[in-house]
Each structure stands twice: as structure tokens, then as C-alpha cells.
PDB file of C-alpha atoms in Angstrom:
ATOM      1  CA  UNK A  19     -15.461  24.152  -6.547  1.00 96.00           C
ATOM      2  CA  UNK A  20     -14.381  21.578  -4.214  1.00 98.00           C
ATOM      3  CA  UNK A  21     -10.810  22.191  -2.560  1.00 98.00           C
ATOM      4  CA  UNK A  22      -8.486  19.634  -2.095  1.00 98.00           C
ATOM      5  CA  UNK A  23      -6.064  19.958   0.822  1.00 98.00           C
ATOM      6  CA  UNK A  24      -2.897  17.832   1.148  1.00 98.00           C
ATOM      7  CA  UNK A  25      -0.827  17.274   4.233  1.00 98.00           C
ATOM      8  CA  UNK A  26       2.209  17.973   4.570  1.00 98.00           C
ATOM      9  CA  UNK A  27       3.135  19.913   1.505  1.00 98.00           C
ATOM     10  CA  UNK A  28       6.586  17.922   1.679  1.00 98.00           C
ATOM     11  CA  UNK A  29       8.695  15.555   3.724  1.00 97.00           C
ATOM     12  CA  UNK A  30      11.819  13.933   4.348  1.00 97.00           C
ATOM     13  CA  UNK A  31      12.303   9.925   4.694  1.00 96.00           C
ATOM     14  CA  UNK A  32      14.217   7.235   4.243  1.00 96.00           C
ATOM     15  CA  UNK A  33      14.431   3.949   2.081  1.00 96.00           C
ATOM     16  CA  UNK A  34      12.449   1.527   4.133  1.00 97.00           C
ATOM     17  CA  UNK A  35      10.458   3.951   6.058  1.00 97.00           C
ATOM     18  CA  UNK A  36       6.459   4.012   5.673  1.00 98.00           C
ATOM     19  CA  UNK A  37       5.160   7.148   5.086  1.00 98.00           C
ATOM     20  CA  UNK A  38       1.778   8.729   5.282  1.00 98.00           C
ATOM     21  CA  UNK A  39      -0.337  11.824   2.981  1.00 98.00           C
ATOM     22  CA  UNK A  40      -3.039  12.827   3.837  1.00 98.00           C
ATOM     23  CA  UNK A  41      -5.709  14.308   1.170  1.00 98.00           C
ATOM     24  CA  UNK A  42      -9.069  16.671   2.590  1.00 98.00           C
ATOM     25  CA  UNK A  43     -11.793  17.543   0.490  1.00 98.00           C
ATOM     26  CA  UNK A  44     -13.926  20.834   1.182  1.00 98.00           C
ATOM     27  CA  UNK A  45     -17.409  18.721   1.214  1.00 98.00           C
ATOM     28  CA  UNK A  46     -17.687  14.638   0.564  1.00 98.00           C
ATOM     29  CA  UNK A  47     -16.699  13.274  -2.511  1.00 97.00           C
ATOM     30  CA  UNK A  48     -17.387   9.326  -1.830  1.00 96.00           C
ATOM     31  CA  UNK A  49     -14.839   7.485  -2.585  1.00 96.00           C
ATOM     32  CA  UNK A  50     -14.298   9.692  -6.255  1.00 97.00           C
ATOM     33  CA  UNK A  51     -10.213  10.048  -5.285  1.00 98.00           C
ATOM     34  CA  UNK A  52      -7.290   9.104  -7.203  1.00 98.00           C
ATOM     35  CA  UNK A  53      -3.554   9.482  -6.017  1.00 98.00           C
ATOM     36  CA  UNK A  54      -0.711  10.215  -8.835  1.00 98.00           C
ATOM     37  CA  UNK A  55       2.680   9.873  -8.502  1.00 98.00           C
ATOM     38  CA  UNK A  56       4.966  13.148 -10.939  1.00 98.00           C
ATOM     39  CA  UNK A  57       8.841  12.529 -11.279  1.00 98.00           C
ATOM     40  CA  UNK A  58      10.053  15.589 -12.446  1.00 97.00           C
ATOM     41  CA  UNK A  59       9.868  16.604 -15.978  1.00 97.00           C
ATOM     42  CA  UNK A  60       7.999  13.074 -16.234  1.00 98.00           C
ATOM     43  CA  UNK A  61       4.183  13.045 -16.593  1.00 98.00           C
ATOM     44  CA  UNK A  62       1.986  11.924 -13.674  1.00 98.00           C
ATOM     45  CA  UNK A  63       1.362   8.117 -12.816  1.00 98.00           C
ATOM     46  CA  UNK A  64      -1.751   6.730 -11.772  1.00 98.00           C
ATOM     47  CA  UNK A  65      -1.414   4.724  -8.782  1.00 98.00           C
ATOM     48  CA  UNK A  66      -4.626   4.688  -6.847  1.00 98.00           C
ATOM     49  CA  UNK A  67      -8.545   5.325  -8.004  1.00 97.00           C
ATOM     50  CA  UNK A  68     -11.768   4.856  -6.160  1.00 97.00           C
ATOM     51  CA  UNK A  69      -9.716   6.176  -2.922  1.00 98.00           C
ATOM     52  CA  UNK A  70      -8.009   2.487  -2.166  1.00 98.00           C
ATOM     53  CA  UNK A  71      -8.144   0.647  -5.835  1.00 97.00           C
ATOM     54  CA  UNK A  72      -4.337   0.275  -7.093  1.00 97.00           C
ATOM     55  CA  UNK A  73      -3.794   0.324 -10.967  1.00 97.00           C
ATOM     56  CA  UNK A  74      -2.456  -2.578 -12.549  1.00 96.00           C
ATOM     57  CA  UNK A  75       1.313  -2.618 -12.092  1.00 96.00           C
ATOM     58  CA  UNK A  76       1.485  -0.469  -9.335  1.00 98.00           C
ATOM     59  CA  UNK A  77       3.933  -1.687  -6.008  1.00 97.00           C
ATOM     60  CA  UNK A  78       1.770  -3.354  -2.974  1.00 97.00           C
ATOM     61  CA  UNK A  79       3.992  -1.380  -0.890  1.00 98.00           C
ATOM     62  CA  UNK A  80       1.397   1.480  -2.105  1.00 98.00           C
ATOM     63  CA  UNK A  81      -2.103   1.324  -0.773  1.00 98.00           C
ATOM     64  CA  UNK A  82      -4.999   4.210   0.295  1.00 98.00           C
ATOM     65  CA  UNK A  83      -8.097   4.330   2.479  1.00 98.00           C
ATOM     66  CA  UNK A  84     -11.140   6.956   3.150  1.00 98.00           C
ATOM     67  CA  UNK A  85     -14.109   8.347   1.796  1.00 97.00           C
ATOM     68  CA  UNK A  86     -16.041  11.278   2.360  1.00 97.00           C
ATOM     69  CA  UNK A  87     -13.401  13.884   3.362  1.00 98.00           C
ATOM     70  CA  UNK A  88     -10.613  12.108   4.262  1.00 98.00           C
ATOM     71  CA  UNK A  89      -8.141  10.157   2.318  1.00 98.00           C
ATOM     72  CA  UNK A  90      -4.773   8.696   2.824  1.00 98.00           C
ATOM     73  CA  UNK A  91      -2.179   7.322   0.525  1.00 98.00           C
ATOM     74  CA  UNK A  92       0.615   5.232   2.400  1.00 98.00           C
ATOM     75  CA  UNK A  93       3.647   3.832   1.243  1.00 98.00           C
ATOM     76  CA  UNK A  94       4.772   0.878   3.395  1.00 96.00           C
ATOM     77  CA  UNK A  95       8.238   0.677   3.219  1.00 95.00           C
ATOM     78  CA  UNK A  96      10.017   3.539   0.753  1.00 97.00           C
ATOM     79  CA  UNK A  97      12.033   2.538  -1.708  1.00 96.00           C
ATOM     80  CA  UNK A  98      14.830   4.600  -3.906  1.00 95.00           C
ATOM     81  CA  UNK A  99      12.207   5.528  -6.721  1.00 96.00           C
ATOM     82  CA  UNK A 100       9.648   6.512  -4.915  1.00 97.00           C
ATOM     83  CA  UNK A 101      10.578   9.889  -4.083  1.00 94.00           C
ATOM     84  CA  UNK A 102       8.506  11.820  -6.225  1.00 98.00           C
ATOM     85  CA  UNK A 103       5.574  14.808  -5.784  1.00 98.00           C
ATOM     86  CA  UNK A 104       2.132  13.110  -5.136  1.00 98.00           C
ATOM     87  CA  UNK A 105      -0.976  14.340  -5.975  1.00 98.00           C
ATOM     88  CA  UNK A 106      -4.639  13.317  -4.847  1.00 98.00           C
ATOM     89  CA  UNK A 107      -7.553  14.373  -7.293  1.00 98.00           C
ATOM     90  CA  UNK A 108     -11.505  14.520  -6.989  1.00 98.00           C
ATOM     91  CA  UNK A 109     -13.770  13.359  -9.832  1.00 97.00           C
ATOM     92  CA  UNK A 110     -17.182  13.034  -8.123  1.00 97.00           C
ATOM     93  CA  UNK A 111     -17.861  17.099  -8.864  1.00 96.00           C
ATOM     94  CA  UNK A 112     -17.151  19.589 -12.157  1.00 97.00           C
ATOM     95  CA  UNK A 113     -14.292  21.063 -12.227  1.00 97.00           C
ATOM     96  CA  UNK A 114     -12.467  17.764 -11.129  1.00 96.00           C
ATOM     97  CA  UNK A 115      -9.716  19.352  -8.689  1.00 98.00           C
ATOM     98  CA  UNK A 116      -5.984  18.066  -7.401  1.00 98.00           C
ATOM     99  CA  UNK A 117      -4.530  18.674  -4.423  1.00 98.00           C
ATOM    100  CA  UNK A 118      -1.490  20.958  -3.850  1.00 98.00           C
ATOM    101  CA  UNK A 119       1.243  18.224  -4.161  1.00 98.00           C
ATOM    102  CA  UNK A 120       3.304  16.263  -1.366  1.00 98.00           C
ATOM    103  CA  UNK A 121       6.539  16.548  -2.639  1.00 98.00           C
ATOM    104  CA  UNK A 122       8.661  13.470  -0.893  1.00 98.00           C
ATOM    105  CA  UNK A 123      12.556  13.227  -0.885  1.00 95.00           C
ATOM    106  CA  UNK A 124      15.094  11.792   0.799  1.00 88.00           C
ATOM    107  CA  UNK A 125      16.162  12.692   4.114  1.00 88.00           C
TER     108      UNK A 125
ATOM    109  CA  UNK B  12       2.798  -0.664 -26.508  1.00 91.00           C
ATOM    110  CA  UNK B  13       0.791   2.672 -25.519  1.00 92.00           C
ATOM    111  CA  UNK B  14       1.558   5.832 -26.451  1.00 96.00           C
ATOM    112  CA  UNK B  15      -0.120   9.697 -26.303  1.00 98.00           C
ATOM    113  CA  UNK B  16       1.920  11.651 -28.546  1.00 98.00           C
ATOM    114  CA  UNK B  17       1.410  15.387 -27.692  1.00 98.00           C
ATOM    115  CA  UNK B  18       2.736  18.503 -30.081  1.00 98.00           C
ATOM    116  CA  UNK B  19       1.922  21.919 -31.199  1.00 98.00           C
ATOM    117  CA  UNK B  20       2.906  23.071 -27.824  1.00 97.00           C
ATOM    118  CA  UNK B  21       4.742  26.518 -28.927  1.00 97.00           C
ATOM    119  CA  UNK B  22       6.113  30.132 -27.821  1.00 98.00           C
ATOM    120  CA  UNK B  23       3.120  32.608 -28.186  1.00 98.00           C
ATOM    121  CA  UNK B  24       2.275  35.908 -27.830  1.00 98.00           C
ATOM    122  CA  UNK B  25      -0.657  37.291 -25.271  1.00 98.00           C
ATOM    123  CA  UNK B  26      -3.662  37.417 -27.382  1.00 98.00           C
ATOM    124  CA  UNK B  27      -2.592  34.668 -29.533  1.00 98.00           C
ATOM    125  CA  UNK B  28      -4.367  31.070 -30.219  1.00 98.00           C
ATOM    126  CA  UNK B  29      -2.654  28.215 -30.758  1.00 98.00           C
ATOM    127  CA  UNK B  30      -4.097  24.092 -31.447  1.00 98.00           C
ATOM    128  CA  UNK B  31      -2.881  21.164 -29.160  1.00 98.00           C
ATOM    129  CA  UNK B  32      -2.893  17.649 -30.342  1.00 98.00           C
ATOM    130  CA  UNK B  33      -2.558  14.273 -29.170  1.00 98.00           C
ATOM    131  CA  UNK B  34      -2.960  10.879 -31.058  1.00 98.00           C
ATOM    132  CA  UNK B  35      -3.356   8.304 -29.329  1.00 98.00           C
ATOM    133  CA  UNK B  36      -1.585   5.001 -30.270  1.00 97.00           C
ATOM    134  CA  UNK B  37      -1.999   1.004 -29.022  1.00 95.00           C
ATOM    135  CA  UNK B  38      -4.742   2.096 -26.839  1.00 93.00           C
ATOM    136  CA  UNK B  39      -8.523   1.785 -27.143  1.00 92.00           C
ATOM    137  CA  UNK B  40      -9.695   5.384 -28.223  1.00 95.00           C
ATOM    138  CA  UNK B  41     -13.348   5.743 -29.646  1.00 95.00           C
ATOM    139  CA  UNK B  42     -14.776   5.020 -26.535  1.00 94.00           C
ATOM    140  CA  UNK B  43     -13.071   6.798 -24.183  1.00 96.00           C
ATOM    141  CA  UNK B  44     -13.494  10.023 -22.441  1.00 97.00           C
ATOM    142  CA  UNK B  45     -10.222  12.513 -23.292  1.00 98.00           C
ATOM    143  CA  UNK B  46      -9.076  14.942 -20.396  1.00 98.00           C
ATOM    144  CA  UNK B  47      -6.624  17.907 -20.655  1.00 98.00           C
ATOM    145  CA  UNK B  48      -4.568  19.075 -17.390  1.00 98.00           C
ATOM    146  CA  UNK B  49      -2.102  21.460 -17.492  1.00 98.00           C
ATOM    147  CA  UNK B  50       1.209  22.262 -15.065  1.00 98.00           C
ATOM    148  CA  UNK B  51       2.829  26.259 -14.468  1.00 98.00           C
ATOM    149  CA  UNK B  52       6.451  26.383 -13.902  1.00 97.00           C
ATOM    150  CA  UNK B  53       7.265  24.781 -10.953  1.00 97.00           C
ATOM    151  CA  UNK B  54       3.462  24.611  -9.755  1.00 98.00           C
ATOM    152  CA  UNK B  55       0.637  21.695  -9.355  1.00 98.00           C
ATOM    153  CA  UNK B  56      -1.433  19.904 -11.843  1.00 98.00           C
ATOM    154  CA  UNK B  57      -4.601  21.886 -12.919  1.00 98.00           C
ATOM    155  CA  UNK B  58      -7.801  20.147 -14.491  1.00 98.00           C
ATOM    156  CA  UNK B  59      -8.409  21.730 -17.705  1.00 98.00           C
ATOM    157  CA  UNK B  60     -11.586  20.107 -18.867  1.00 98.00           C
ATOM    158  CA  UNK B  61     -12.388  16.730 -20.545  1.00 97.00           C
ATOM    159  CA  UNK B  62     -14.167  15.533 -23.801  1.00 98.00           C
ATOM    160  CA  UNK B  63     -16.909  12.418 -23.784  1.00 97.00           C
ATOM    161  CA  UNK B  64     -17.491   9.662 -26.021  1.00 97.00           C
ATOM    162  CA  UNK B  65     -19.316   9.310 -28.757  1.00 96.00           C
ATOM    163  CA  UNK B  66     -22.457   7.877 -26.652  1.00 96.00           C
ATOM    164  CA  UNK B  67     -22.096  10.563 -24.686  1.00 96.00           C
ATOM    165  CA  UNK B  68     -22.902  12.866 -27.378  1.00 97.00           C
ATOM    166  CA  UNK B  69     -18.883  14.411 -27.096  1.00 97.00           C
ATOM    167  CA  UNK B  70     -20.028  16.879 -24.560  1.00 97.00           C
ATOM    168  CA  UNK B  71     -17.288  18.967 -22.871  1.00 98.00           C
ATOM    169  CA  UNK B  72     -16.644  20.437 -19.488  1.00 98.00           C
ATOM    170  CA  UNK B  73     -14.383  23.143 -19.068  1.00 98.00           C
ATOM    171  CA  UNK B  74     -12.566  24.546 -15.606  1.00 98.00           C
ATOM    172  CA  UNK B  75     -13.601  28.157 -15.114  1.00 98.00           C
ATOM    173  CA  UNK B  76     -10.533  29.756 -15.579  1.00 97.00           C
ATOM    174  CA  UNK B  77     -10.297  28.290 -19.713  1.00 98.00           C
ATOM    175  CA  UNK B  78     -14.057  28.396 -20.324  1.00 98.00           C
ATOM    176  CA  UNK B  79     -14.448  30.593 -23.507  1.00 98.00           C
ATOM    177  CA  UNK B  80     -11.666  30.503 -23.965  1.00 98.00           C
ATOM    178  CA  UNK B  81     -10.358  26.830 -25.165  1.00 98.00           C
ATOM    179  CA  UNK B  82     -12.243  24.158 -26.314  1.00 98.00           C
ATOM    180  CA  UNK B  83     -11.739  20.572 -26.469  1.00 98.00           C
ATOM    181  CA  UNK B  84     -12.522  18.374 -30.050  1.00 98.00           C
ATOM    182  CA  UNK B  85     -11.757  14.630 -30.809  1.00 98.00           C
ATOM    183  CA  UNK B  86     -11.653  12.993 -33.806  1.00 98.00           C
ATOM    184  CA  UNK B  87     -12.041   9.512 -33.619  1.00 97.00           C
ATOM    185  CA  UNK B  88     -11.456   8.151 -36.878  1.00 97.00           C
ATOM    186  CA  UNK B  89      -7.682   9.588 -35.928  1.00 97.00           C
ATOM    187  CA  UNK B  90      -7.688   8.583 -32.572  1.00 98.00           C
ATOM    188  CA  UNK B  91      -6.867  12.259 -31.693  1.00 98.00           C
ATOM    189  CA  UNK B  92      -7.812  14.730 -29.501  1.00 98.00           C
ATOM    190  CA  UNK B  93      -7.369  18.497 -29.683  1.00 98.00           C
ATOM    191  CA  UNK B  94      -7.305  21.976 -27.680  1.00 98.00           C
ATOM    192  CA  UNK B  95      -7.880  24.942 -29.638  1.00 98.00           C
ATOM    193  CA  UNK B  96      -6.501  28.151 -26.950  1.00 98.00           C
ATOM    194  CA  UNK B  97      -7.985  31.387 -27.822  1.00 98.00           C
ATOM    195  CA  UNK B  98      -6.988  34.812 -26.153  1.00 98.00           C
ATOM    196  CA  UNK B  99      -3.925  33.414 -24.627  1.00 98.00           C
ATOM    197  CA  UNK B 100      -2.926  34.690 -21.146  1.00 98.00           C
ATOM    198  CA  UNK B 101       0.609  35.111 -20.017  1.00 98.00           C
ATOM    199  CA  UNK B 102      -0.836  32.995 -16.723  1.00 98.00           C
ATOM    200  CA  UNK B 103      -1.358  30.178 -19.929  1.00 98.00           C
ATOM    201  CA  UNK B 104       2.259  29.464 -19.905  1.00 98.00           C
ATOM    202  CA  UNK B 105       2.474  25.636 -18.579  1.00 98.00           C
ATOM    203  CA  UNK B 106       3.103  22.176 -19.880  1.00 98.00           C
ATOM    204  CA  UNK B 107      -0.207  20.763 -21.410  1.00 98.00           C
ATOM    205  CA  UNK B 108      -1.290  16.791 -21.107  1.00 98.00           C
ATOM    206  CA  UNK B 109      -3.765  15.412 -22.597  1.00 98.00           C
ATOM    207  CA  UNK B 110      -5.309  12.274 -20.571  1.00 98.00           C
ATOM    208  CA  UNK B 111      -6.621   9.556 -21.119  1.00 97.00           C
ATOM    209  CA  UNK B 112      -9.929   8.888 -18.651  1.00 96.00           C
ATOM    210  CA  UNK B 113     -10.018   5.000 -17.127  1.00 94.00           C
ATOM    211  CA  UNK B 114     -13.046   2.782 -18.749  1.00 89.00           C
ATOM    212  CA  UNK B 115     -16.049   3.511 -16.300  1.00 86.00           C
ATOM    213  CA  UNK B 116     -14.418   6.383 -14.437  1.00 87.00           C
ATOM    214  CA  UNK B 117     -14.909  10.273 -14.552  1.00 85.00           C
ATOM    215  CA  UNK B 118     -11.950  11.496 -14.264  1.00 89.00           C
ATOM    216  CA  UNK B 119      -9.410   9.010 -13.029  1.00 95.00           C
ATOM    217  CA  UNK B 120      -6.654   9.196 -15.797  1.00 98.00           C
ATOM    218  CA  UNK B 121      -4.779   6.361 -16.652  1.00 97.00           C
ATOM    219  CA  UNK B 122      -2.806   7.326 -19.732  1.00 97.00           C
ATOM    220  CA  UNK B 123      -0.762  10.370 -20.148  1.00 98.00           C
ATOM    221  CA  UNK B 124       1.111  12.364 -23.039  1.00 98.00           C
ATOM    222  CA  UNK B 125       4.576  13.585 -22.425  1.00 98.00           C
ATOM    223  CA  UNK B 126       3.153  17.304 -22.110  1.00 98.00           C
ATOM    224  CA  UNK B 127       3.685  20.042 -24.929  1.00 98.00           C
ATOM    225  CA  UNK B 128       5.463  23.385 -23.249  1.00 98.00           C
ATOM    226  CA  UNK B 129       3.132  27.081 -24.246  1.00 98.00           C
ATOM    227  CA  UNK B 130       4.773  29.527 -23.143  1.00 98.00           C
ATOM    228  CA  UNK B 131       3.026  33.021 -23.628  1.00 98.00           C
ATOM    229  CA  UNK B 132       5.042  35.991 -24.049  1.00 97.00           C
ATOM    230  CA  UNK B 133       5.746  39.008 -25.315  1.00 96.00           C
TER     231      UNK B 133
END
């Protein structure tokens, strides 16, 4: 199974800070990545797919980059209701796998 | 507007079985690929498995850890999707979503249920 690694497993910002997660995959997955956004006791939200596509509706303030291993999802300039837990997911290999979570609050 | 309405999420004992559903409502179904992820207490999002469309012959995946265990159905004419959990583990106990898999993607999942709670317990 490929292992997906996300960096770092939390932090602490502030509105109007940009902030930067970082996603690793065990071997290449292309650009197969997505990025979800979880409120708590909400479901997850797609924001990203195809490692730097945004889903309709989703804030330009939100935007990702990499393929192969490496993948980042950065947030330009935080805003209240963005602190949330993200997650990063491969679909280019069976089982399809998510990352840990970043969980981001407010400092 | 869209909706994936989730129930039959329950309390159950170890050994148990118990049947998930999900209709799905103001979205295109039929042609669709279905996923199912589930969420411990306080833990990440784990990739259950996923059912295909009809031209995909409605062939299933399954993560390791469920595999003979649950099993994923659809019917289409309902716009539903199902998972059947067999031999229930105590390490079961999460809140299940069903998924709904973007046109042209594998497993990028654009449409979510509001998750059904199993808990398994004795």
C-alpha cells in the first residue's frame, strides 16, 4: 500500500497568515492527489484534485502544486473558517490511502 | 440541491452484521462510481472500498482490513448504495460515509453523506 505522510501533523496561525502542508507519498503517484478540508463532526470537503485542480466553489486563497512524491496545499491568506483538519489522499493505486491529517487552528 | 442521505448506522455487538445505506438525491447517480470511507473516534479518514458503474461491470475494491468481510452493492434504479458488514470488529466502531467519486476520476470524492455512527460493543 502506498503511505501517505503529512507535515506537520498540526499548527498554529493566524487570520491573514499563508500557511503551508505538505503531503509525501511512499512511491509516485502522478499527479492522482486530492486535498479535503473536515470541520469537526462535519463531513470532509473536496477542495483540490489532480494535485493543483480546485473544485468548483472552492476560495482562490486555496491552491496546491507537485507530482510524483511531493505535494503541497497552501492557503494564501487564512481566514476565520478555515481552521479545520486537512487531509491529502492518493487515487492512482488500490487501496486509495489519506494522509494522517493537518489539523490547523488558531494561534 | 444535493444530498447523500446515510442511515442504518447502529450500536452492535462483535460478531454482528449490520447494512449501510445511502440514497443519493439531485445528483447524477447511474453513472457514477460510489466510495465508502470510514472515521474512528477521534482518528483519520480510512478508504473503505468503492463500487463502479454499470459499464464498468459494478466491480468492487475493498481495503484489506474489510475484505471478506463487507461488501459494497448499488442499486441504481434507487439511486442507492449499500454496505453489508459481516463479523463486526470492536476496531469497526467509526462514522461511515458513503462518497460520491468525481465524473472521470478514481477516487477523488466530491459528494459526501453526513456519516452513520457503528459502534461495536459488547
Amino acid at each position: 500500500d502506498i503511505q501517505m505522510t503529512q507535515s506537520p501533523s498540526s499548527v498554529s496561525a493566524s487570520v491573514g497568515d499563508r500557511v503551508t502542508i505538505t503531503c509525501r507519498a511512499s512511491q509516485g503517484i502522478n499527479s492522482w492527489l486530492a486535498w479535503y478540508q473536515q470541520k469537526p463532526g462535519k463531513a470532509p470537503k473536496l477542495l483540490i484534485y489532480a494535485a493543483s485542480t480546485m473544485q468548483g466553489g472552492v476560495p482562490s486563497r486555496f491552491s496546491g502544486s507537485g507530482s510524483g512524491t511531493d505535494f503541497t496545499l497552501t492557503i494564501s491568506s487564512l481566514q476565520p473558517e478555515d481552521f479545520a483538519t486537512y487531509y491529502c489522499q492518493q487515487s492512482n493505486s488500490l487501496p486509495y490511502t489519506f494522509g494522517q491529517g493537518t489539523k490547523l487552528d488558531i494561534k | 440541491e444535493a444530498q447523500l442521505v446515510q442511515s442504518g448506522g447502529d450500536l452492535v455487538q462483535p460478531g454482528g452484521s449490520l447494512r449501510l445505506s445511502c440514497v443519493v438525491s439531485g445528483l447524477t447517480f447511474s453513472g457514477y462510481y460510489m466510495d465508502w470511507v470510514r472515521q474512528a473516534p477521534g482518528k483519520g479518514l480510512e478508504w473503505l472500498g468503492h463500487i463502479r458503474n454499470k459499464d464498468h461491470s459494478y466491480s468492487t475494491d475493498y481495503a484489506a482490513c474489510v475484505k471478506g468481510r463487507f461488501t459494497i452493492s448499488r442499486d441504481d434504479s434507487k439511486n442507492s448504495v449499500f454496505l453489508e458488514m459481516n463479523s463486526l470488529k470492536i476496531e469497526d466502531t467509526a462514522v461511515y460515509y458513503c462518497a460520491r467519486v468525481k465524473g472521470g476520476r478514481q477516487g477523488d470524492l466530491d459528494y459526501w453523506g453526513q456519516g452513520t455512527l457503528v459502534t461495536v460493543s459488547s
